[in-house]
Amino acid sequence: MTRKEYLRLTALLGLYTAMPRELRAAIPTAAPLRRSDFGPGFVWGTATASYQIEGAWNEDGKGEGIWDHFTHHNRGKIKHHDTGDVADDFYHRYSSDIELMHRMHIPASRFSISWPRVLPDGIGRINEKGLDFYHRVIDKCLEHGVEPWVTCYHWDLPQRLQDKGGWLNRDIIRWFEEYTDLISRRFGDRVKNWMVFNEPLSFTLAGYMAGVHPPGHISFHEFYRSIHHTVLCHGAGGRVLRRNVKDGNIGTTFSCGMVDPRRDTRGDHEAATRLDVIINRLFIEPLLGMGYPVRDLPALRHVMDQMLPGDEVLMPFDFDFTGIQNYTRYVAKYCGLIPVIHALQVPPHQLTSDLTQMGWEVNAEGMYRILKKFGAYPGVRNMIITENGEAVADTVVNGEINDPQRLKYIQDYLHQVLRAKREGLPVNGYFIWSFLDNFEWAYGYEPRLGIVGVDYRTQQRIVKASGKWYSDFLSQK
Ligand code: IFM
């Protein structure tokens, strides 16, 4: 490249990055994607979770869940004091929602089961009406050619179990076995794809360390303890599913994202390594039989202190697939004031203006890099992207939702998935988070992540431009 060409290119690039994101989103940056590029066996779908969409929080014998309790009693901790009491009213609208999925050519739906809906006290008494709801959902999916992918635990623990200590009580292993045994015996004849957990780091860290999810505690000790019990429940639940589901495809999911050092200094590199342990390695390594990554984060010896003799045998489980949930990347810098990890995440707005509505950095290449990182573990043989999507402050204009930013985000990330696949990485599925706009935990209903919009006053569904694109894409042979 000549100097002149180089200067022209950098000037154009400067102009491009200075443009508002909405404008940039309108400029196509890569060749169009074709479904066939990903191969015939690639799984395509959308994802949701029980508390975020179902509503009907106290109907038909459902017990109180920790999110019911938390949103009702810690209202200040949830944006606009929102609750999931009604959410998307999926409990009553599942039938038309699954019909919509079918019309949109969505081949697979990932959803979770609400533990307190089927076991109101967490253990013991079974709520048949709650089980019936999921029977209806599963049957409706199958009737419409939508393959169910079920998550056992997407953060709604029965409050009765929380009252007994929740994830801090080692009995949770027994409770979790009872719950997974019930749902896999009842649904395992028709549901073949199972995920034991959704993002173990999110609920242990946010619930026991950051205090922003239930039970709202801030304690290193509790965080460490909840980690170990959650790891043990992965293995315990996985073994129950393996026993009960004939020809089961059993996985679990992890929130993950590349961690880069802010500067090329030893301090920042080491800070990035420690943050990486927490964000990416803390759960997968013990599950793969590698133990806790204590060498790179010595404080994890406190997690190891929770181990009883024989636990090292119970911790690993040979999952059929690893669920990758990637949205963003992290940048770390050394900070001696932060206890334990001595690392600070650089606020994304200091790095770029490419931010989602939730302030997360948009970084499509991070998807490719994380697939490489996870694909490098010898025990990871099959990766499914079980969540990816963007929060955008959508607006409804003349009854339509045009969301070019989200569409570009999805396409850019998919290009990176394809790049990884073409390089031979075992990535075999992609689920958009989310099918519907829904209750985004402590952020309430403000962030919009669906490819189908929801008007929370009327419960009207509007397929967004991104949803129309996905539907067209999926209708290709
Ligand atoms: O909405 C959540 C989901 O429950 C878990 N993964 C991340 C999503 C977006 O924040």
GROMACS .gro file of C-alpha atoms and ligand atoms in nm:
model
  487
    1MET     CA    1   0.000   0.000   0.000
    2THR     CA    2   0.135   0.342  -0.091
    3ARG     CA    3   0.151   0.618   0.168
    4LYS     CA    4  -0.130   0.799  -0.012
    5GLU     CA    5  -0.355   0.492  -0.007
    6TYR     CA    6  -0.272   0.440   0.357
    7LEU     CA    7  -0.366   0.797   0.448
    8ARG     CA    8  -0.691   0.772   0.252
    9LEU     CA    9  -0.778   0.446   0.428
   10THR     CA   10  -0.710   0.581   0.776
   11ALA     CA   11  -0.910   0.897   0.700
   12LEU     CA   12  -1.203   0.683   0.586
   13LEU     CA   13  -1.169   0.463   0.892
   14GLY     CA   14  -1.165   0.771   1.114
   15LEU     CA   15  -1.480   0.900   0.947
   16TYR     CA   16  -1.640   0.559   0.984
   17THR     CA   17  -1.571   0.528   1.356
   18ALA     CA   18  -1.681   0.886   1.418
   19MET     CA   19  -2.023   0.813   1.263
   20PRO     CA   20  -2.310   0.744   1.499
   21ARG     CA   21  -2.366   0.371   1.539
   22GLU     CA   22  -2.712   0.383   1.379
   23LEU     CA   23  -2.555   0.515   1.056
   24ARG     CA   24  -2.270   0.269   1.063
   25ALA     CA   25  -2.520  -0.012   1.109
   26ALA     CA   26  -2.672   0.075   0.772
   27ILE     CA   27  -2.341   0.011   0.589
   28PRO     CA   28  -2.292  -0.355   0.505
   29THR     CA   29  -1.943  -0.464   0.608
   30ALA     CA   30  -1.921  -0.822   0.494
   31ALA     CA   31  -2.058  -1.066   0.241
   32PRO     CA   32  -2.416  -1.180   0.308
   33LEU     CA   33  -2.450  -1.485   0.528
   34ARG     CA   34  -2.610  -1.801   0.398
   35ARG     CA   35  -2.752  -2.067   0.623
   36SER     CA   36  -2.589  -2.338   0.414
   37ASP     CA   37  -2.243  -2.193   0.495
   38PHE     CA   38  -2.281  -2.337   0.844
   39GLY     CA   39  -2.364  -2.688   0.726
   40PRO     CA   40  -2.676  -2.903   0.754
   41GLY     CA   41  -2.626  -3.022   1.111
   42PHE     CA   42  -2.590  -2.672   1.258
   43VAL     CA   43  -2.857  -2.599   1.523
   44TRP     CA   44  -3.039  -2.266   1.496
   45GLY     CA   45  -3.267  -2.123   1.759
   46THR     CA   46  -3.364  -1.855   2.005
   47ALA     CA   47  -3.338  -1.859   2.383
   48THR     CA   48  -3.548  -1.747   2.681
   49ALA     CA   49  -3.573  -1.824   3.053
   50SER     CA   50  -3.867  -1.899   3.280
   51TYR     CA   51  -3.863  -1.603   3.519
   52GLN     CA   52  -3.785  -1.358   3.241
   53ILE     CA   53  -4.092  -1.443   3.031
   54GLU     CA   54  -4.349  -1.659   3.207
   55GLY     CA   55  -4.522  -1.431   3.458
   56ALA     CA   56  -4.802  -1.615   3.646
   57TRP     CA   57  -4.576  -1.596   3.948
   58ASN     CA   58  -4.831  -1.737   4.191
   59GLU     CA   59  -5.072  -1.925   3.967
   60ASP     CA   60  -5.174  -2.290   3.962
   61GLY     CA   61  -4.982  -2.386   4.272
   62LYS     CA   62  -4.646  -2.233   4.185
   63GLY     CA   63  -4.426  -2.173   4.489
   64GLU     CA   64  -4.240  -1.853   4.559
   65GLY     CA   65  -3.907  -1.828   4.376
   66ILE     CA   66  -3.608  -1.624   4.488
   67TRP     CA   67  -3.673  -1.370   4.214
   68ASP     CA   68  -4.036  -1.330   4.326
   69HIS     CA   69  -3.911  -1.270   4.677
   70PHE     CA   70  -3.627  -1.040   4.577
   71THR     CA   71  -3.831  -0.820   4.343
   72HIS     CA   72  -4.112  -0.791   4.600
   73HIS     CA   73  -3.893  -0.718   4.901
   74ASN     CA   74  -3.587  -0.538   4.758
   75ARG     CA   75  -3.761  -0.310   4.517
   76GLY     CA   76  -3.484  -0.051   4.524
   77LYS     CA   77  -3.247  -0.304   4.369
   78ILE     CA   78  -3.446  -0.341   4.047
   79LYS     CA   79  -3.470  -0.063   3.791
   80HIS     CA   80  -3.811   0.107   3.800
   81HIS     CA   81  -3.911  -0.143   4.072
   82ASP     CA   82  -4.002  -0.389   3.798
   83THR     CA   83  -4.095  -0.748   3.879
   84GLY     CA   84  -4.145  -1.064   3.673
   85ASP     CA   85  -4.500  -1.105   3.807
   86VAL     CA   86  -4.644  -1.076   3.457
   87ALA     CA   87  -4.336  -1.045   3.232
   88ASP     CA   88  -4.433  -1.156   2.878
   89ASP     CA   89  -4.726  -1.356   3.012
   90PHE     CA   90  -4.578  -1.654   2.832
   91TYR     CA   91  -4.757  -1.882   3.079
   92HIS     CA   92  -5.084  -1.791   2.910
   93ARG     CA   93  -4.952  -1.704   2.565
   94TYR     CA   94  -4.709  -1.990   2.505
   95SER     CA   95  -4.931  -2.134   2.234
   96SER     CA   96  -4.939  -1.826   2.010
   97ASP     CA   97  -4.571  -1.756   2.086
   98ILE     CA   98  -4.466  -2.103   1.970
   99GLU     CA   99  -4.687  -2.063   1.663
  100LEU     CA  100  -4.501  -1.739   1.591
  101MET     CA  101  -4.169  -1.922   1.627
  102HIS     CA  102  -4.291  -2.174   1.377
  103ARG     CA  103  -4.398  -1.901   1.132
  104MET     CA  104  -4.053  -1.747   1.174
  105HIS     CA  105  -3.893  -2.083   1.078
  106ILE     CA  106  -3.711  -2.105   1.413
  107PRO     CA  107  -3.605  -2.470   1.441
  108ALA     CA  108  -3.512  -2.481   1.811
  109SER     CA  109  -3.626  -2.306   2.128
  110ARG     CA  110  -3.413  -2.290   2.438
  111PHE     CA  111  -3.618  -2.229   2.752
  112SER     CA  112  -3.585  -2.310   3.120
  113ILE     CA  113  -3.802  -2.478   3.378
  114SER     CA  114  -3.904  -2.290   3.687
  115TRP     CA  115  -3.808  -2.509   3.982
  116PRO     CA  116  -4.068  -2.355   4.218
  117ARG     CA  117  -4.341  -2.406   3.957
  118VAL     CA  118  -4.292  -2.783   3.963
  119LEU     CA  119  -4.170  -2.828   4.322
  120PRO     CA  120  -4.323  -2.538   4.518
  121ASP     CA  121  -4.118  -2.615   4.831
  122GLY     CA  122  -3.809  -2.708   4.631
  123ILE     CA  123  -3.833  -3.074   4.736
  124GLY     CA  124  -4.112  -3.313   4.826
  125ARG     CA  125  -4.458  -3.203   4.713
  126ILE     CA  126  -4.496  -3.209   4.335
  127ASN     CA  127  -4.712  -2.951   4.158
  128GLU     CA  128  -4.869  -3.148   3.874
  129LYS     CA  129  -5.023  -2.832   3.727
  130GLY     CA  130  -4.679  -2.681   3.692
  131LEU     CA  131  -4.551  -2.994   3.518
  132ASP     CA  132  -4.858  -2.985   3.292
  133PHE     CA  133  -4.763  -2.639   3.173
  134TYR     CA  134  -4.425  -2.764   3.053
  135HIS     CA  135  -4.587  -3.073   2.898
  136ARG     CA  136  -4.805  -2.835   2.696
  137VAL     CA  137  -4.507  -2.618   2.597
  138ILE     CA  138  -4.300  -2.920   2.490
  139ASP     CA  139  -4.585  -3.080   2.299
  140LYS     CA  140  -4.668  -2.754   2.125
  141CYS     CA  141  -4.303  -2.712   2.023
  142LEU     CA  142  -4.284  -3.065   1.884
  143GLU     CA  143  -4.615  -3.029   1.705
  144HIS     CA  144  -4.473  -2.722   1.528
  145GLY     CA  145  -4.133  -2.864   1.445
  146VAL     CA  146  -3.953  -2.658   1.710
  147GLU     CA  147  -3.697  -2.866   1.897
  148PRO     CA  148  -3.699  -2.804   2.273
  149TRP     CA  149  -3.364  -2.729   2.442
  150VAL     CA  150  -3.426  -2.721   2.816
  151THR     CA  151  -3.218  -2.548   3.083
  152CYS     CA  152  -3.271  -2.697   3.429
  153TYR     CA  153  -3.156  -2.394   3.629
  154HIS     CA  154  -3.179  -2.042   3.497
  155TRP     CA  155  -3.164  -1.874   3.836
  156ASP     CA  156  -3.506  -1.930   3.992
  157LEU     CA  157  -3.441  -2.125   4.307
  158PRO     CA  158  -3.744  -2.195   4.529
  159GLN     CA  159  -3.749  -1.943   4.814
  160ARG     CA  160  -3.805  -2.228   5.063
  161LEU     CA  161  -3.461  -2.361   4.972
  162GLN     CA  162  -3.310  -2.014   4.991
  163ASP     CA  163  -3.449  -1.995   5.346
  164LYS     CA  164  -3.244  -2.306   5.420
  165GLY     CA  165  -2.926  -2.142   5.289
  166GLY     CA  166  -2.969  -2.185   4.914
  167TRP     CA  167  -2.639  -2.239   4.734
  168LEU     CA  168  -2.451  -2.219   5.066
  169ASN     CA  169  -2.609  -2.535   5.200
  170ARG     CA  170  -2.438  -2.851   5.081
  171ASP     CA  171  -2.776  -3.025   5.086
  172ILE     CA  172  -2.842  -2.840   4.763
  173ILE     CA  173  -2.675  -3.129   4.584
  174ARG     CA  174  -2.950  -3.363   4.705
  175TRP     CA  175  -3.222  -3.104   4.636
  176PHE     CA  176  -3.090  -3.045   4.287
  177GLU     CA  177  -3.077  -3.418   4.216
  178GLU     CA  178  -3.439  -3.453   4.322
  179TYR     CA  179  -3.544  -3.165   4.096
  180THR     CA  180  -3.346  -3.278   3.790
  181ASP     CA  181  -3.466  -3.634   3.843
  182LEU     CA  182  -3.828  -3.520   3.840
  183ILE     CA  183  -3.807  -3.307   3.526
  184SER     CA  184  -3.593  -3.549   3.330
  185ARG     CA  185  -3.819  -3.844   3.414
  186ARG     CA  186  -4.128  -3.649   3.313
  187PHE     CA  187  -3.993  -3.480   3.000
  188GLY     CA  188  -3.697  -3.692   2.894
  189ASP     CA  189  -3.903  -3.901   2.652
  190ARG     CA  190  -3.953  -3.592   2.431
  191VAL     CA  191  -3.677  -3.352   2.535
  192LYS     CA  192  -3.335  -3.476   2.428
  193ASN     CA  193  -3.130  -3.156   2.459
  194TRP     CA  194  -3.059  -3.046   2.815
  195MET     CA  195  -2.848  -2.782   2.981
  196VAL     CA  196  -2.784  -2.830   3.351
  197PHE     CA  197  -2.709  -2.465   3.432
  198ASN     CA  198  -2.728  -2.121   3.286
  199GLU     CA  199  -2.415  -1.917   3.354
  200PRO     CA  200  -2.303  -2.038   3.699
  201LEU     CA  201  -2.078  -1.736   3.745
  202SER     CA  202  -2.362  -1.488   3.700
  203PHE     CA  203  -2.585  -1.605   3.982
  204THR     CA  204  -2.310  -1.691   4.230
  205LEU     CA  205  -2.121  -1.366   4.176
  206ALA     CA  206  -2.423  -1.137   4.144
  207GLY     CA  207  -2.611  -1.310   4.426
  208TYR     CA  208  -2.343  -1.373   4.689
  209MET     CA  209  -2.065  -1.128   4.607
  210ALA     CA  210  -2.212  -0.823   4.432
  211GLY     CA  211  -2.550  -0.829   4.607
  212VAL     CA  212  -2.745  -0.732   4.296
  213HIS     CA  213  -2.926  -1.063   4.244
  214PRO     CA  214  -3.096  -1.273   4.512
  215PRO     CA  215  -3.018  -1.332   4.788
  216GLY     CA  216  -2.846  -0.992   4.764
  217HIS     CA  217  -2.546  -1.078   4.982
  218ILE     CA  218  -2.199  -0.929   4.969
  219SER     CA  219  -1.951  -1.181   5.102
  220PHE     CA  220  -1.634  -1.338   4.967
  221HIS     CA  221  -1.686  -1.639   5.189
  222GLU     CA  222  -2.037  -1.700   5.056
  223PHE     CA  223  -1.924  -1.652   4.699
  224TYR     CA  224  -1.652  -1.917   4.741
  225ARG     CA  225  -1.892  -2.159   4.906
  226SER     CA  226  -2.164  -2.112   4.644
  227ILE     CA  227  -1.909  -2.178   4.368
  228HIS     CA  228  -1.815  -2.518   4.501
  229HIS     CA  229  -2.173  -2.634   4.554
  230THR     CA  230  -2.267  -2.513   4.207
  231VAL     CA  231  -1.978  -2.707   4.055
  232LEU     CA  232  -2.089  -3.021   4.241
  233CYS     CA  233  -2.447  -2.972   4.121
  234HIS     CA  234  -2.327  -2.963   3.760
  235GLY     CA  235  -2.190  -3.314   3.795
  236ALA     CA  236  -2.479  -3.437   4.007
  237GLY     CA  237  -2.743  -3.297   3.769
  238GLY     CA  238  -2.552  -3.418   3.463
  239ARG     CA  239  -2.541  -3.774   3.598
  240VAL     CA  240  -2.914  -3.770   3.673
  241LEU     CA  241  -2.991  -3.651   3.319
  242ARG     CA  242  -2.758  -3.912   3.170
  243ARG     CA  243  -2.938  -4.184   3.364
  244ASN     CA  244  -3.292  -4.070   3.281
  245VAL     CA  245  -3.272  -3.942   2.925
  246LYS     CA  246  -3.222  -4.205   2.659
  247ASP     CA  247  -3.000  -4.064   2.379
  248GLY     CA  248  -2.972  -3.737   2.568
  249ASN     CA  249  -2.757  -3.451   2.445
  250ILE     CA  250  -2.640  -3.306   2.774
  251GLY     CA  251  -2.457  -2.979   2.815
  252THR     CA  252  -2.429  -2.675   3.032
  253THR     CA  253  -2.370  -2.308   2.957
  254PHE     CA  254  -2.108  -2.052   3.054
  255SER     CA  255  -2.102  -1.674   3.030
  256CYS     CA  256  -1.766  -1.593   2.877
  257GLY     CA  257  -1.569  -1.317   2.707
  258MET     CA  258  -1.209  -1.247   2.618
  259VAL     CA  259  -1.011  -1.043   2.869
  260ASP     CA  260  -0.740  -0.814   2.732
  261PRO     CA  261  -0.486  -0.611   2.929
  262ARG     CA  262  -0.532  -0.233   2.908
  263ARG     CA  263  -0.165  -0.169   2.841
  264ASP     CA  264   0.132  -0.385   2.760
  265THR     CA  265   0.262  -0.384   3.115
  266ARG     CA  266   0.328  -0.675   3.344
  267GLY     CA  267   0.072  -0.542   3.596
  268ASP     CA  268  -0.206  -0.520   3.338
  269HIS     CA  269  -0.123  -0.861   3.189
  270GLU     CA  270  -0.138  -1.022   3.532
  271ALA     CA  271  -0.460  -0.837   3.610
  272ALA     CA  272  -0.609  -0.971   3.286
  273THR     CA  273  -0.502  -1.325   3.377
  274ARG     CA  274  -0.676  -1.303   3.715
  275LEU     CA  275  -0.994  -1.155   3.569
  276ASP     CA  276  -0.988  -1.426   3.305
  277VAL     CA  277  -0.981  -1.689   3.580
  278ILE     CA  278  -1.301  -1.547   3.727
  279ILE     CA  279  -1.481  -1.476   3.402
  280ASN     CA  280  -1.383  -1.776   3.193
  281ARG     CA  281  -1.207  -2.052   3.383
  282LEU     CA  282  -1.359  -2.079   3.729
  283PHE     CA  283  -1.634  -2.327   3.642
  284ILE     CA  284  -1.527  -2.501   3.324
  285GLU     CA  285  -1.189  -2.618   3.452
  286PRO     CA  286  -1.313  -2.813   3.756
  287LEU     CA  287  -1.588  -2.959   3.539
  288LEU     CA  288  -1.330  -3.076   3.287
  289GLY     CA  289  -1.137  -3.246   3.565
  290MET     CA  290  -0.864  -2.981   3.577
  291GLY     CA  291  -0.947  -2.861   3.928
  292TYR     CA  292  -0.985  -2.497   4.030
  293PRO     CA  293  -0.738  -2.262   3.856
  294VAL     CA  294  -0.578  -2.179   4.187
  295ARG     CA  295  -0.229  -2.129   4.043
  296ASP     CA  296  -0.338  -1.816   3.860
  297LEU     CA  297  -0.565  -1.693   4.139
  298PRO     CA  298  -0.438  -1.814   4.477
  299ALA     CA  299  -0.752  -1.690   4.658
  300LEU     CA  300  -0.934  -1.986   4.507
  301ARG     CA  301  -0.782  -2.198   4.782
  302HIS     CA  302  -1.082  -2.072   4.981
  303VAL     CA  303  -1.306  -2.249   4.731
  304MET     CA  304  -1.092  -2.560   4.770
  305ASP     CA  305  -1.139  -2.532   5.148
  306GLN     CA  306  -1.504  -2.619   5.084
  307MET     CA  307  -1.408  -2.955   4.935
  308LEU     CA  308  -1.480  -3.276   5.123
  309PRO     CA  309  -1.289  -3.599   5.063
  310GLY     CA  310  -1.406  -3.752   4.736
  311ASP     CA  311  -1.531  -3.426   4.584
  312GLU     CA  312  -1.259  -3.428   4.320
  313VAL     CA  313  -1.423  -3.740   4.174
  314LEU     CA  314  -1.770  -3.585   4.180
  315MET     CA  315  -1.675  -3.252   4.024
  316PRO     CA  316  -1.601  -3.348   3.662
  317PHE     CA  317  -1.870  -3.441   3.415
  318ASP     CA  318  -1.830  -3.535   3.053
  319PHE     CA  319  -2.073  -3.298   2.882
  320ASP     CA  320  -2.181  -3.365   2.524
  321PHE     CA  321  -2.170  -2.994   2.450
  322THR     CA  322  -2.046  -2.671   2.600
  323GLY     CA  323  -2.283  -2.376   2.583
  324ILE     CA  324  -2.100  -2.054   2.497
  325GLN     CA  325  -2.276  -1.733   2.599
  326ASN     CA  326  -2.076  -1.447   2.458
  327TYR     CA  327  -2.181  -1.087   2.425
  328THR     CA  328  -1.876  -0.873   2.489
  329ARG     CA  329  -1.509  -0.852   2.579
  330TYR     CA  330  -1.338  -0.717   2.890
  331VAL     CA  331  -1.031  -0.498   2.932
  332ALA     CA  332  -0.842  -0.520   3.260
  333LYS     CA  333  -0.593  -0.296   3.435
  334TYR     CA  334  -0.399  -0.347   3.753
  335CYS     CA  335  -0.554  -0.194   4.063
  336GLY     CA  336  -0.404  -0.276   4.401
  337LEU     CA  337  -0.711  -0.142   4.582
  338ILE     CA  338  -0.939  -0.415   4.450
  339PRO     CA  339  -0.922  -0.708   4.688
  340VAL     CA  340  -0.833  -1.060   4.572
  341ILE     CA  341  -0.803  -1.000   4.197
  342HIS     CA  342  -0.618  -0.666   4.204
  343ALA     CA  343  -0.776  -0.594   3.870
  344LEU     CA  344  -1.028  -0.346   3.747
  345GLN     CA  345  -1.241  -0.375   3.440
  346VAL     CA  346  -1.189  -0.063   3.229
  347PRO     CA  347  -1.536   0.087   3.173
  348PRO     CA  348  -1.625   0.007   2.809
  349HIS     CA  349  -1.728   0.367   2.735
  350GLN     CA  350  -1.365   0.468   2.793
  351LEU     CA  351  -1.260   0.233   2.514
  352THR     CA  352  -1.520   0.273   2.241
  353SER     CA  353  -1.852   0.424   2.151
  354ASP     CA  354  -1.973   0.089   2.020
  355LEU     CA  355  -2.184   0.009   2.323
  356THR     CA  356  -2.505  -0.182   2.371
  357GLN     CA  357  -2.799  -0.030   2.558
  358MET     CA  358  -2.656  -0.197   2.868
  359GLY     CA  359  -2.317  -0.034   2.816
  360TRP     CA  360  -2.142  -0.351   2.699
  361GLU     CA  361  -1.873  -0.322   2.434
  362VAL     CA  362  -1.973  -0.458   2.094
  363ASN     CA  363  -1.682  -0.675   1.988
  364ALA     CA  364  -1.765  -0.937   1.729
  365GLU     CA  365  -1.410  -1.062   1.698
  366GLY     CA  366  -1.427  -1.152   2.065
  367MET     CA  367  -1.671  -1.427   1.967
  368TYR     CA  368  -1.414  -1.585   1.736
  369ARG     CA  369  -1.144  -1.551   1.999
  370ILE     CA  370  -1.353  -1.704   2.277
  371LEU     CA  371  -1.447  -1.997   2.054
  372LYS     CA  372  -1.077  -2.053   1.995
  373LYS     CA  373  -1.005  -2.027   2.365
  374PHE     CA  374  -1.276  -2.270   2.477
  375GLY     CA  375  -1.218  -2.496   2.177
  376ALA     CA  376  -0.857  -2.539   2.292
  377TYR     CA  377  -0.964  -2.735   2.602
  378PRO     CA  378  -0.922  -3.104   2.509
  379GLY     CA  379  -1.248  -3.187   2.692
  380VAL     CA  380  -1.453  -2.943   2.483
  381ARG     CA  381  -1.563  -3.141   2.181
  382ASN     CA  382  -1.876  -2.961   2.075
  383MET     CA  383  -1.964  -2.595   2.129
  384ILE     CA  384  -2.310  -2.448   2.090
  385ILE     CA  385  -2.359  -2.074   2.120
  386THR     CA  386  -2.651  -2.087   2.357
  387GLU     CA  387  -2.683  -1.707   2.387
  388ASN     CA  388  -2.578  -1.401   2.189
  389GLY     CA  389  -2.765  -1.082   2.115
  390GLU     CA  390  -2.776  -0.711   2.174
  391ALA     CA  391  -2.973  -0.478   2.401
  392VAL     CA  392  -3.093  -0.180   2.197
  393ALA     CA  393  -3.330   0.101   2.295
  394ASP     CA  394  -3.580   0.013   2.023
  395THR     CA  395  -3.857   0.244   1.918
  396VAL     CA  396  -4.187   0.157   1.756
  397VAL     CA  397  -4.261   0.367   1.449
  398ASN     CA  398  -4.587   0.310   1.265
  399GLY     CA  399  -4.622  -0.026   1.433
  400GLU     CA  400  -4.277  -0.145   1.321
  401ILE     CA  401  -3.945  -0.188   1.500
  402ASN     CA  402  -3.649  -0.122   1.279
  403ASP     CA  403  -3.334  -0.231   1.462
  404PRO     CA  404  -3.038  -0.212   1.221
  405GLN     CA  405  -2.789  -0.204   1.510
  406ARG     CA  406  -2.906  -0.537   1.649
  407LEU     CA  407  -2.919  -0.686   1.302
  408LYS     CA  408  -2.563  -0.577   1.231
  409TYR     CA  409  -2.450  -0.707   1.570
  410ILE     CA  410  -2.600  -1.050   1.502
  411GLN     CA  411  -2.459  -1.067   1.150
  412ASP     CA  412  -2.113  -0.952   1.256
  413TYR     CA  413  -2.103  -1.206   1.538
  414LEU     CA  414  -2.226  -1.478   1.305
  415HIS     CA  415  -1.949  -1.399   1.060
  416GLN     CA  416  -1.703  -1.463   1.341
  417VAL     CA  417  -1.876  -1.790   1.430
  418LEU     CA  418  -1.840  -1.893   1.068
  419ARG     CA  419  -1.475  -1.791   1.069
  420ALA     CA  420  -1.418  -2.019   1.369
  421LYS     CA  421  -1.611  -2.301   1.209
  422ARG     CA  422  -1.417  -2.270   0.885
  423GLU     CA  423  -1.096  -2.300   1.084
  424GLY     CA  424  -1.218  -2.635   1.209
  425LEU     CA  425  -1.342  -2.542   1.555
  426PRO     CA  426  -1.627  -2.767   1.671
  427VAL     CA  427  -1.901  -2.504   1.686
  428ASN     CA  428  -2.235  -2.648   1.590
  429GLY     CA  429  -2.519  -2.421   1.694
  430TYR     CA  430  -2.633  -2.066   1.757
  431PHE     CA  431  -2.922  -1.936   1.969
  432ILE     CA  432  -3.014  -1.568   1.971
  433TRP     CA  433  -3.087  -1.415   2.307
  434SER     CA  434  -3.368  -1.356   2.300
  435PHE     CA  435  -3.685  -1.457   2.124
  436LEU     CA  436  -3.887  -1.194   2.314
  437ASP     CA  437  -3.802  -0.871   2.493
  438ASN     CA  438  -3.815  -0.969   2.859
  439PHE     CA  439  -3.733  -0.899   3.223
  440GLU     CA  440  -3.361  -0.826   3.227
  441TRP     CA  441  -3.301  -0.898   3.598
  442ALA     CA  442  -3.175  -0.595   3.794
  443TYR     CA  443  -3.216  -0.377   3.484
  444GLY     CA  444  -3.590  -0.448   3.477
  445TYR     CA  445  -3.770  -0.417   3.144
  446GLU     CA  446  -3.567  -0.127   3.011
  447PRO     CA  447  -3.312  -0.315   2.799
  448ARG     CA  448  -3.463  -0.470   2.492
  449LEU     CA  449  -3.297  -0.789   2.373
  450GLY     CA  450  -3.568  -0.967   2.176
  451ILE     CA  451  -3.590  -1.015   1.803
  452VAL     CA  452  -3.961  -0.994   1.874
  453GLY     CA  453  -4.068  -0.679   2.057
  454VAL     CA  454  -4.319  -0.686   2.341
  455ASP     CA  455  -4.550  -0.401   2.433
  456TYR     CA  456  -4.576  -0.466   2.806
  457ARG     CA  457  -4.906  -0.276   2.835
  458THR     CA  458  -5.090  -0.481   2.576
  459GLN     CA  459  -4.862  -0.786   2.544
  460GLN     CA  460  -4.865  -0.732   2.169
  461ARG     CA  461  -4.572  -0.897   1.987
  462ILE     CA  462  -4.399  -0.716   1.699
  463VAL     CA  463  -4.140  -0.901   1.493
  464LYS     CA  464  -3.845  -0.662   1.463
  465ALA     CA  465  -3.642  -0.613   1.145
  466SER     CA  466  -3.374  -0.839   1.300
  467GLY     CA  467  -3.642  -1.105   1.356
  468LYS     CA  468  -3.758  -1.075   0.997
  469TRP     CA  469  -3.402  -1.114   0.877
  470TYR     CA  470  -3.345  -1.422   1.099
  471SER     CA  471  -3.667  -1.570   0.973
  472ASP     CA  472  -3.568  -1.517   0.606
  473PHE     CA  473  -3.222  -1.653   0.678
  474LEU     CA  474  -3.365  -1.963   0.845
  475SER     CA  475  -3.608  -2.024   0.561
  476GLN     CA  476  -3.311  -2.074   0.324
  477LYS     CA  477  -3.229  -2.432   0.244
  478IFM     O1  478  -3.087  -1.197   3.006
  478IFM     C1  479  -2.963  -1.256   3.032
  478IFM     C2  480  -2.980  -1.406   3.050
  478IFM     O2  481  -3.071  -1.437   3.150
  478IFM     C3  482  -2.848  -1.468   3.085
  478IFM     N1  483  -2.745  -1.429   2.993
  478IFM     C4  484  -2.731  -1.288   2.961
  478IFM     C5  485  -2.866  -1.233   2.921
  478IFM     C6  486  -2.852  -1.083   2.883
  478IFM     O3  487  -2.804  -1.011   2.992
   0.00000   0.00000   0.00000
